Amino acid sequence: MTSDPIHCYAVTQPGLEAVTADELAQLGLSPGPVEPGGVPFSAGFSGLYRANLHLRTASRVLIRLAAFHASSFAELERHARRIEWGRVLSEGDPIRLRVTSRKSRLYHQDAIAERLLRAAAAAVPGVHEATANGDEAESESAGQLFVVRVFRDEVTISADSSGALLHRRGYRRAIGPAPLRETLAAALLLAVQWSGEVPLVDPFCGSGTIPIEAALIAAGVAPGRHRPFAFERWPGFDSAEWHRLLAEADSAVRTPAAPIIGGDRDDGAIDRAMANAERAGVTEWVRIERTPFSALELPEQPGWIVTNPPYGIRIGQRNRLRDLYARLGQIVRAHPGWRLAFLSSHPMLTAQVALPLTPLLSTTTGGIHIRLEASQ
């Protein structure tokens, strides 16, 4: 494969772009200006591999194959036949095409996909449309994904280098109601600049996502260490460089410096959290315990409470949660030096905390608009 810089794009959950840009900078991969839903950056293939291996808050990493103007299907197909499809496809590969078109004369998305599939098959024998159900299929047979965007007759074609979405770390098989994505849990911790030097407590840990992601951060474990990636199936994949990066990541693992504690009053949640922690390989670094919120005990060393408390979507539910949010504030005020960061879906509940708060990010989960609020 060419050693020239590749135009890459880290796709993010809307609202997490700035956190992902900071991650890219920490990896030495200079990010461009953030855009809604992602962050552009340039890298060689080693940098592309590294981004997939280490990014904690991105959903996937794309590489741009082509960008051109096309106002007719004949023009689209002519440009498509010049694309180096063989950079990411081998003979007989299945492919998926996710096409969006807005304000363009090429408005028929299925027809766009048909022309591009034809061009790819002409360049790489045996290439065919994948038969996996849904464009988020996670199996190896799901096929190479191409993301195609057409806006005002400007066409951009990108190949997905990640495969399964990057929040699929491989450890979370046991989940409860309203689970928090691993990428969002990591974003909460990175947004408050928690690095593992001080204790971390999540009193509403559910299936354990926040404390597990905290342990991975504190121990320096690469989040993609134990999962496959689409780029591993590309022609010209540099296996030696990939194994060098894996060895480098393994050598950076360390023992966390401070306690990481997850608590929940529900036995089922505790069982799920412990099973997930074991699959993630962090049981020696995380303490998961059945603890009612009212009995929460904090370590002596000041640190962070980072949590995703119940939202109470309906008005009646919110009213019942007022005391819970007030108790969060009381605990922090009673323990000097401790700080609180929590997700909230309603200003009324946020106000119950009665602490000076700074909003750090705004996003959605499960279709609910939420903000990360942090005490000052």
Short mmCIF file of C-alpha atoms in Angstrom, two decimals:
data_model
loop_
_atom_site.label_atom_id
_atom_site.label_comp_id
_atom_site.label_asym_id
_atom_site.label_seq_id
_atom_site.Cartn_x
_atom_site.Cartn_y
_atom_site.Cartn_z
CA MET A 1 0.00 0.00 0.00
CA THR A 2 1.06 3.58 -0.57
CA SER A 3 2.90 5.37 2.22
CA ASP A 4 1.29 8.69 1.28
CA PRO A 5 -0.92 10.34 3.92
CA ILE A 6 -4.48 9.09 3.91
CA HIS A 7 -7.48 11.35 4.39
CA CYS A 8 -9.14 9.84 7.48
CA TYR A 9 -12.29 10.68 9.39
CA ALA A 10 -13.09 9.65 12.96
CA VAL A 11 -16.87 9.34 13.18
CA THR A 12 -18.30 10.26 16.57
CA GLN A 13 -21.57 10.41 18.39
CA PRO A 14 -22.72 14.04 18.00
CA GLY A 15 -21.44 16.06 20.94
CA LEU A 16 -18.27 14.03 21.47
CA GLU A 17 -16.24 15.56 18.62
CA ALA A 18 -13.99 17.75 20.80
CA VAL A 19 -13.12 14.82 23.08
CA THR A 20 -12.22 12.66 20.08
CA ALA A 21 -10.09 15.48 18.64
CA ASP A 22 -8.16 15.62 21.93
CA GLU A 23 -7.62 11.86 21.74
CA LEU A 24 -6.26 12.13 18.20
CA ALA A 25 -3.88 14.87 19.32
CA GLN A 26 -2.66 12.70 22.22
CA LEU A 27 -1.95 9.92 19.72
CA GLY A 28 0.13 12.29 17.61
CA LEU A 29 -2.47 12.28 14.82
CA SER A 30 -3.10 15.96 14.13
CA PRO A 31 -6.87 16.50 13.94
CA GLY A 32 -8.45 19.02 11.60
CA PRO A 33 -11.32 21.31 12.61
CA VAL A 34 -14.11 19.31 14.22
CA GLU A 35 -17.30 18.85 12.23
CA PRO A 36 -20.77 17.76 13.35
CA GLY A 37 -20.43 14.02 13.80
CA GLY A 38 -16.70 13.63 13.35
CA VAL A 39 -13.10 14.78 13.15
CA PRO A 40 -10.91 14.70 10.01
CA PHE A 41 -7.23 13.81 10.26
CA SER A 42 -4.40 12.63 8.02
CA ALA A 43 -2.26 9.58 8.74
CA GLY A 44 -0.25 6.80 7.19
CA PHE A 45 -1.47 3.25 7.56
CA SER A 46 0.35 2.87 10.88
CA GLY A 47 -1.54 5.92 12.18
CA LEU A 48 -4.80 4.50 10.87
CA TYR A 49 -4.17 1.24 12.72
CA ARG A 50 -3.23 3.17 15.87
CA ALA A 51 -6.41 5.28 15.75
CA ASN A 52 -8.60 2.17 15.60
CA LEU A 53 -6.65 0.47 18.37
CA HIS A 54 -6.57 3.38 20.81
CA LEU A 55 -9.54 5.73 20.23
CA ARG A 56 -11.98 5.42 23.11
CA THR A 57 -14.72 7.81 21.97
CA ALA A 58 -14.96 7.39 18.17
CA SER A 59 -17.60 5.17 16.55
CA ARG A 60 -15.56 4.20 13.48
CA VAL A 61 -12.67 5.42 11.34
CA LEU A 62 -13.18 6.02 7.62
CA ILE A 63 -10.64 6.60 4.87
CA ARG A 64 -11.54 8.68 1.82
CA LEU A 65 -11.20 6.82 -1.47
CA ALA A 66 -12.53 9.51 -3.79
CA ALA A 67 -14.23 12.90 -3.98
CA PHE A 68 -15.59 14.28 -7.26
CA HIS A 69 -18.43 16.17 -8.94
CA ALA A 70 -21.15 14.19 -10.73
CA SER A 71 -24.44 15.55 -11.98
CA SER A 72 -25.44 12.47 -14.00
CA PHE A 73 -25.23 8.73 -13.50
CA ALA A 74 -22.93 8.41 -16.50
CA GLU A 75 -20.55 10.89 -14.88
CA LEU A 76 -20.82 9.06 -11.55
CA GLU A 77 -19.94 5.73 -13.13
CA ARG A 78 -17.07 7.21 -15.13
CA HIS A 79 -15.47 8.60 -11.96
CA ALA A 80 -16.26 5.42 -9.99
CA ARG A 81 -14.32 3.29 -12.47
CA ARG A 82 -11.19 5.35 -11.68
CA ILE A 83 -11.34 4.57 -7.94
CA GLU A 84 -8.64 2.25 -6.57
CA TRP A 85 -11.13 -0.24 -5.18
CA GLY A 86 -8.34 -2.79 -4.85
CA ARG A 87 -6.87 -0.78 -1.96
CA VAL A 88 -9.53 -2.21 0.33
CA LEU A 89 -11.08 -5.12 -1.62
CA SER A 90 -9.84 -8.57 -2.63
CA GLU A 91 -11.36 -10.88 -5.23
CA GLY A 92 -14.77 -12.20 -4.23
CA ASP A 93 -15.26 -9.79 -1.33
CA PRO A 94 -18.82 -8.88 -0.26
CA ILE A 95 -19.45 -5.16 0.10
CA ARG A 96 -22.06 -2.88 1.65
CA LEU A 97 -22.86 0.59 0.36
CA ARG A 98 -24.47 3.13 2.67
CA VAL A 99 -25.61 6.01 0.48
CA THR A 100 -27.10 9.38 1.42
CA SER A 101 -28.01 12.04 -1.14
CA ARG A 102 -29.24 15.58 -0.50
CA LYS A 103 -29.96 18.48 -2.84
CA SER A 104 -28.47 16.59 -5.76
CA ARG A 105 -29.62 15.55 -9.21
CA LEU A 106 -28.41 12.09 -8.20
CA TYR A 107 -31.29 11.62 -5.80
CA HIS A 108 -31.98 7.89 -6.24
CA GLN A 109 -29.81 6.24 -3.60
CA ASP A 110 -30.31 2.67 -4.82
CA ALA A 111 -29.30 3.70 -8.33
CA ILE A 112 -26.13 5.34 -6.95
CA ALA A 113 -25.29 2.14 -5.08
CA GLU A 114 -25.93 0.04 -8.18
CA ARG A 115 -23.47 2.10 -10.29
CA LEU A 116 -20.80 1.98 -7.60
CA LEU A 117 -21.17 -1.76 -7.09
CA ARG A 118 -20.80 -2.24 -10.84
CA ALA A 119 -17.63 -0.14 -10.88
CA ALA A 120 -16.13 -2.03 -7.93
CA ALA A 121 -16.91 -5.40 -9.54
CA ALA A 122 -15.26 -4.26 -12.77
CA ALA A 123 -12.09 -3.35 -10.85
CA VAL A 124 -11.96 -6.37 -8.51
CA PRO A 125 -13.35 -9.65 -9.89
CA GLY A 126 -16.05 -11.38 -7.90
CA VAL A 127 -16.96 -8.40 -5.72
CA HIS A 128 -20.63 -8.65 -4.85
CA GLU A 129 -23.24 -7.11 -2.59
CA ALA A 130 -23.25 -8.52 0.93
CA THR A 131 -26.27 -10.52 2.02
CA ALA A 132 -25.95 -9.77 5.76
CA ASN A 133 -29.07 -8.18 7.23
CA GLY A 134 -28.67 -4.51 8.12
CA ASP A 135 -25.75 -2.22 7.52
CA GLU A 136 -24.58 -2.63 11.11
CA ALA A 137 -24.17 -6.40 10.85
CA GLU A 138 -21.24 -7.47 12.99
CA SER A 139 -20.18 -10.77 11.42
CA GLU A 140 -17.07 -11.30 9.31
CA SER A 141 -19.36 -12.00 6.33
CA ALA A 142 -21.07 -8.62 6.62
CA GLY A 143 -18.74 -7.21 3.98
CA GLN A 144 -16.60 -4.13 3.51
CA LEU A 145 -18.66 -1.01 4.24
CA PHE A 146 -18.45 2.04 1.98
CA VAL A 147 -20.01 5.30 3.12
CA VAL A 148 -21.18 7.40 0.18
CA ARG A 149 -22.35 10.99 0.61
CA VAL A 150 -23.76 13.08 -2.22
CA PHE A 151 -24.50 16.75 -1.54
CA ARG A 152 -25.19 19.28 -4.29
CA ASP A 153 -23.70 16.85 -6.85
CA GLU A 154 -20.44 16.52 -4.89
CA VAL A 155 -19.71 12.85 -4.22
CA THR A 156 -17.50 11.55 -1.40
CA ILE A 157 -16.76 7.83 -1.13
CA SER A 158 -15.12 6.48 2.01
CA ALA A 159 -14.19 2.99 3.19
CA ASP A 160 -14.74 1.91 6.77
CA SER A 161 -11.51 0.67 8.37
CA SER A 162 -13.09 -0.42 11.66
CA GLY A 163 -15.66 -3.09 10.89
CA ALA A 164 -17.89 -3.45 13.94
CA LEU A 165 -18.49 -0.10 15.63
CA LEU A 166 -15.65 0.84 17.95
CA HIS A 167 -17.80 0.76 21.08
CA ARG A 168 -17.84 -3.03 20.56
CA ARG A 169 -14.88 -3.65 22.87
CA GLY A 170 -15.89 -7.29 23.26
CA TYR A 171 -16.53 -7.36 27.00
CA ARG A 172 -20.11 -6.17 27.39
CA ARG A 173 -22.35 -9.16 26.73
CA ALA A 174 -24.47 -8.70 29.85
CA ILE A 175 -26.46 -5.46 29.76
CA GLY A 176 -29.39 -4.05 31.64
CA PRO A 177 -32.05 -1.50 30.72
CA ALA A 178 -30.88 1.79 29.12
CA PRO A 179 -27.21 0.78 28.78
CA LEU A 180 -24.59 3.49 28.28
CA ARG A 181 -22.38 2.98 25.24
CA GLU A 182 -18.74 2.32 26.02
CA THR A 183 -17.67 5.29 23.87
CA LEU A 184 -19.94 7.66 25.79
CA ALA A 185 -18.78 6.31 29.16
CA ALA A 186 -15.17 6.91 28.12
CA ALA A 187 -16.08 10.42 26.92
CA LEU A 188 -17.44 11.32 30.36
CA LEU A 189 -14.15 10.34 31.98
CA LEU A 190 -11.96 12.05 29.40
CA ALA A 191 -14.11 15.20 29.45
CA VAL A 192 -13.42 15.66 33.18
CA GLN A 193 -9.74 14.85 32.56
CA TRP A 194 -9.78 11.88 34.91
CA SER A 195 -6.68 9.77 34.26
CA GLY A 196 -6.67 7.35 37.18
CA GLU A 197 -4.50 9.30 39.61
CA VAL A 198 -7.42 9.83 42.02
CA PRO A 199 -10.32 7.54 43.04
CA LEU A 200 -13.35 7.07 40.81
CA VAL A 201 -16.78 6.09 42.14
CA ASP A 202 -19.95 5.32 40.17
CA PRO A 203 -22.87 4.72 42.57
CA PHE A 204 -25.30 3.80 39.73
CA CYS A 205 -22.97 1.51 37.79
CA GLY A 206 -25.61 -0.75 36.19
CA SER A 207 -23.75 -3.19 33.93
CA GLY A 208 -20.46 -1.58 34.96
CA THR A 209 -19.59 0.38 31.84
CA ILE A 210 -18.24 3.53 33.55
CA PRO A 211 -15.97 1.74 36.09
CA ILE A 212 -14.77 -0.72 33.43
CA GLU A 213 -13.90 2.08 31.00
CA ALA A 214 -12.25 3.90 33.91
CA ALA A 215 -10.09 0.85 34.62
CA LEU A 216 -9.08 0.59 30.96
CA ILE A 217 -8.08 4.27 30.97
CA ALA A 218 -6.24 4.11 34.30
CA ALA A 219 -4.37 0.95 33.28
CA GLY A 220 -3.57 2.28 29.81
CA VAL A 221 -5.26 -0.66 28.09
CA ALA A 222 -5.98 -0.05 24.40
CA PRO A 223 -9.78 -0.36 24.00
CA GLY A 224 -9.44 -2.22 20.69
CA ARG A 225 -6.85 -4.71 21.90
CA HIS A 226 -9.08 -7.78 21.80
CA ARG A 227 -11.24 -7.28 18.70
CA PRO A 228 -10.79 -7.58 14.92
CA PHE A 229 -10.84 -4.70 12.44
CA ALA A 230 -11.86 -4.40 8.80
CA PHE A 231 -8.42 -3.15 7.75
CA GLU A 232 -6.91 -6.52 8.71
CA ARG A 233 -8.64 -7.99 5.64
CA TRP A 234 -7.39 -5.33 3.20
CA PRO A 235 -4.84 -6.19 0.51
CA GLY A 236 -1.46 -4.92 1.61
CA PHE A 237 -2.33 -5.05 5.31
CA ASP A 238 0.97 -4.67 7.16
CA SER A 239 0.79 -7.51 9.67
CA ALA A 240 4.27 -6.81 11.05
CA GLU A 241 3.44 -3.18 11.81
CA TRP A 242 0.13 -4.19 13.38
CA HIS A 243 1.82 -6.68 15.70
CA ARG A 244 4.42 -4.06 16.58
CA LEU A 245 1.61 -1.68 17.62
CA LEU A 246 -0.07 -4.42 19.66
CA ALA A 247 3.19 -5.18 21.47
CA GLU A 248 3.71 -1.47 22.09
CA ALA A 249 0.20 -1.20 23.54
CA ASP A 250 0.73 -4.23 25.78
CA SER A 251 3.98 -2.83 27.14
CA ALA A 252 2.18 0.38 28.21
CA VAL A 253 -0.28 -1.40 30.54
CA ARG A 254 0.16 -0.42 34.19
CA THR A 255 -1.57 -0.94 37.52
CA PRO A 256 -4.06 1.87 38.31
CA ALA A 257 -2.89 4.21 41.05
CA ALA A 258 -6.23 4.74 42.84
CA PRO A 259 -9.41 2.80 43.67
CA ILE A 260 -12.16 2.40 41.06
CA ILE A 261 -15.51 1.50 42.58
CA GLY A 262 -18.86 0.67 41.05
CA GLY A 263 -21.98 0.27 43.14
CA ASP A 264 -25.63 -0.53 42.54
CA ARG A 265 -28.49 -1.72 44.73
CA ASP A 266 -29.72 -4.26 42.16
CA ASP A 267 -28.34 -7.80 42.41
CA GLY A 268 -28.86 -8.42 38.70
CA ALA A 269 -26.90 -5.29 37.81
CA ILE A 270 -24.03 -6.33 40.07
CA ASP A 271 -23.91 -9.79 38.48
CA ARG A 272 -23.80 -8.24 35.00
CA ALA A 273 -21.15 -5.72 36.00
CA MET A 274 -18.91 -8.39 37.51
CA ALA A 275 -19.27 -10.64 34.45
CA ASN A 276 -18.42 -7.74 32.14
CA ALA A 277 -15.44 -6.73 34.29
CA GLU A 278 -14.11 -10.28 34.11
CA ARG A 279 -14.40 -10.36 30.30
CA ALA A 280 -12.66 -6.98 30.13
CA GLY A 281 -9.81 -8.33 32.27
CA VAL A 282 -10.14 -5.60 34.91
CA THR A 283 -11.43 -7.47 37.97
CA GLU A 284 -8.19 -6.86 39.87
CA TRP A 285 -8.53 -3.10 39.30
CA VAL A 286 -12.27 -2.56 39.90
CA ARG A 287 -14.39 -3.12 42.99
CA ILE A 288 -18.04 -3.84 42.20
CA GLU A 289 -20.35 -4.02 45.19
CA ARG A 290 -24.04 -4.14 46.01
CA THR A 291 -24.50 -0.82 47.77
CA PRO A 292 -27.66 1.27 48.14
CA PHE A 293 -26.96 4.84 47.12
CA SER A 294 -27.90 6.05 50.60
CA ALA A 295 -25.05 3.94 52.06
CA LEU A 296 -22.39 5.19 49.66
CA GLU A 297 -18.93 5.45 51.25
CA LEU A 298 -16.14 7.33 49.54
CA PRO A 299 -12.39 6.61 49.82
CA GLU A 300 -10.44 8.99 52.03
CA GLN A 301 -8.42 10.37 49.13
CA PRO A 302 -10.57 12.93 47.25
CA GLY A 303 -11.53 11.97 43.73
CA TRP A 304 -14.44 11.95 41.29
CA ILE A 305 -17.98 10.63 41.37
CA VAL A 306 -18.81 10.06 37.69
CA THR A 307 -22.21 8.55 37.11
CA ASN A 308 -25.27 8.13 34.92
CA PRO A 309 -28.20 8.40 37.38
CA PRO A 310 -31.81 7.65 36.47
CA TYR A 311 -33.30 10.39 34.25
CA GLY A 312 -37.00 10.11 35.04
CA ILE A 313 -38.34 10.82 31.57
CA ARG A 314 -41.94 11.35 32.70
CA ILE A 315 -42.81 14.29 34.95
CA GLY A 316 -44.00 12.02 37.77
CA GLN A 317 -40.76 10.05 37.62
CA ARG A 318 -38.69 13.23 37.70
CA ASN A 319 -40.47 14.42 40.82
CA ARG A 320 -39.63 11.14 42.58
CA LEU A 321 -35.95 11.57 41.66
CA ARG A 322 -35.57 15.02 43.19
CA ASP A 323 -34.28 13.63 46.50
CA LEU A 324 -31.79 11.36 44.75
CA TYR A 325 -30.16 14.26 42.88
CA ALA A 326 -30.21 16.38 46.02
CA ARG A 327 -28.43 13.56 47.87
CA LEU A 328 -25.68 13.56 45.20
CA GLY A 329 -24.96 17.19 46.01
CA GLN A 330 -25.08 16.55 49.76
CA ILE A 331 -22.48 13.79 49.51
CA VAL A 332 -20.06 16.01 47.59
CA ARG A 333 -20.51 18.92 50.00
CA ALA A 334 -19.87 16.58 52.93
CA HIS A 335 -16.56 15.37 51.45
CA PRO A 336 -14.23 18.30 50.74
CA GLY A 337 -12.10 17.84 47.65
CA TRP A 338 -14.49 15.44 45.95
CA ARG A 339 -16.01 16.43 42.62
CA LEU A 340 -19.11 15.24 40.81
CA ALA A 341 -19.83 14.68 37.11
CA PHE A 342 -23.18 13.29 36.03
CA LEU A 343 -25.48 13.00 33.05
CA SER A 344 -28.79 14.81 33.34
CA SER A 345 -31.75 15.09 31.04
CA HIS A 346 -33.69 17.89 32.77
CA PRO A 347 -32.75 21.25 34.36
CA MET A 348 -35.06 20.64 37.29
CA LEU A 349 -33.11 17.54 38.35
CA THR A 350 -29.78 19.25 37.73
CA ALA A 351 -30.82 22.12 40.01
CA GLN A 352 -31.46 19.72 42.89
CA VAL A 353 -27.73 19.01 43.15
CA ALA A 354 -27.25 22.59 44.41
CA LEU A 355 -23.60 22.82 43.39
CA PRO A 356 -21.84 25.21 40.99
CA LEU A 357 -21.85 23.18 37.78
CA THR A 358 -20.20 23.49 34.38
CA PRO A 359 -21.72 21.74 31.32
CA LEU A 360 -18.93 19.84 29.55
CA LEU A 361 -20.74 18.16 26.68
CA SER A 362 -24.20 17.68 25.25
CA THR A 363 -25.39 14.63 23.33
CA THR A 364 -28.17 12.05 23.18
CA THR A 365 -28.57 8.50 24.42
CA GLY A 366 -31.52 6.33 23.55
CA GLY A 367 -33.11 9.33 21.84
CA ILE A 368 -32.90 11.41 25.07
CA HIS A 369 -31.02 14.72 25.07
CA ILE A 370 -28.52 14.76 27.94
CA ARG A 371 -25.75 16.99 29.28
CA LEU A 372 -22.66 16.15 31.25
CA GLU A 373 -22.54 18.48 34.24
CA ALA A 374 -19.42 18.74 36.42
CA SER A 375 -18.94 20.44 39.76
CA GLN A 376 -16.36 23.20 39.93
#
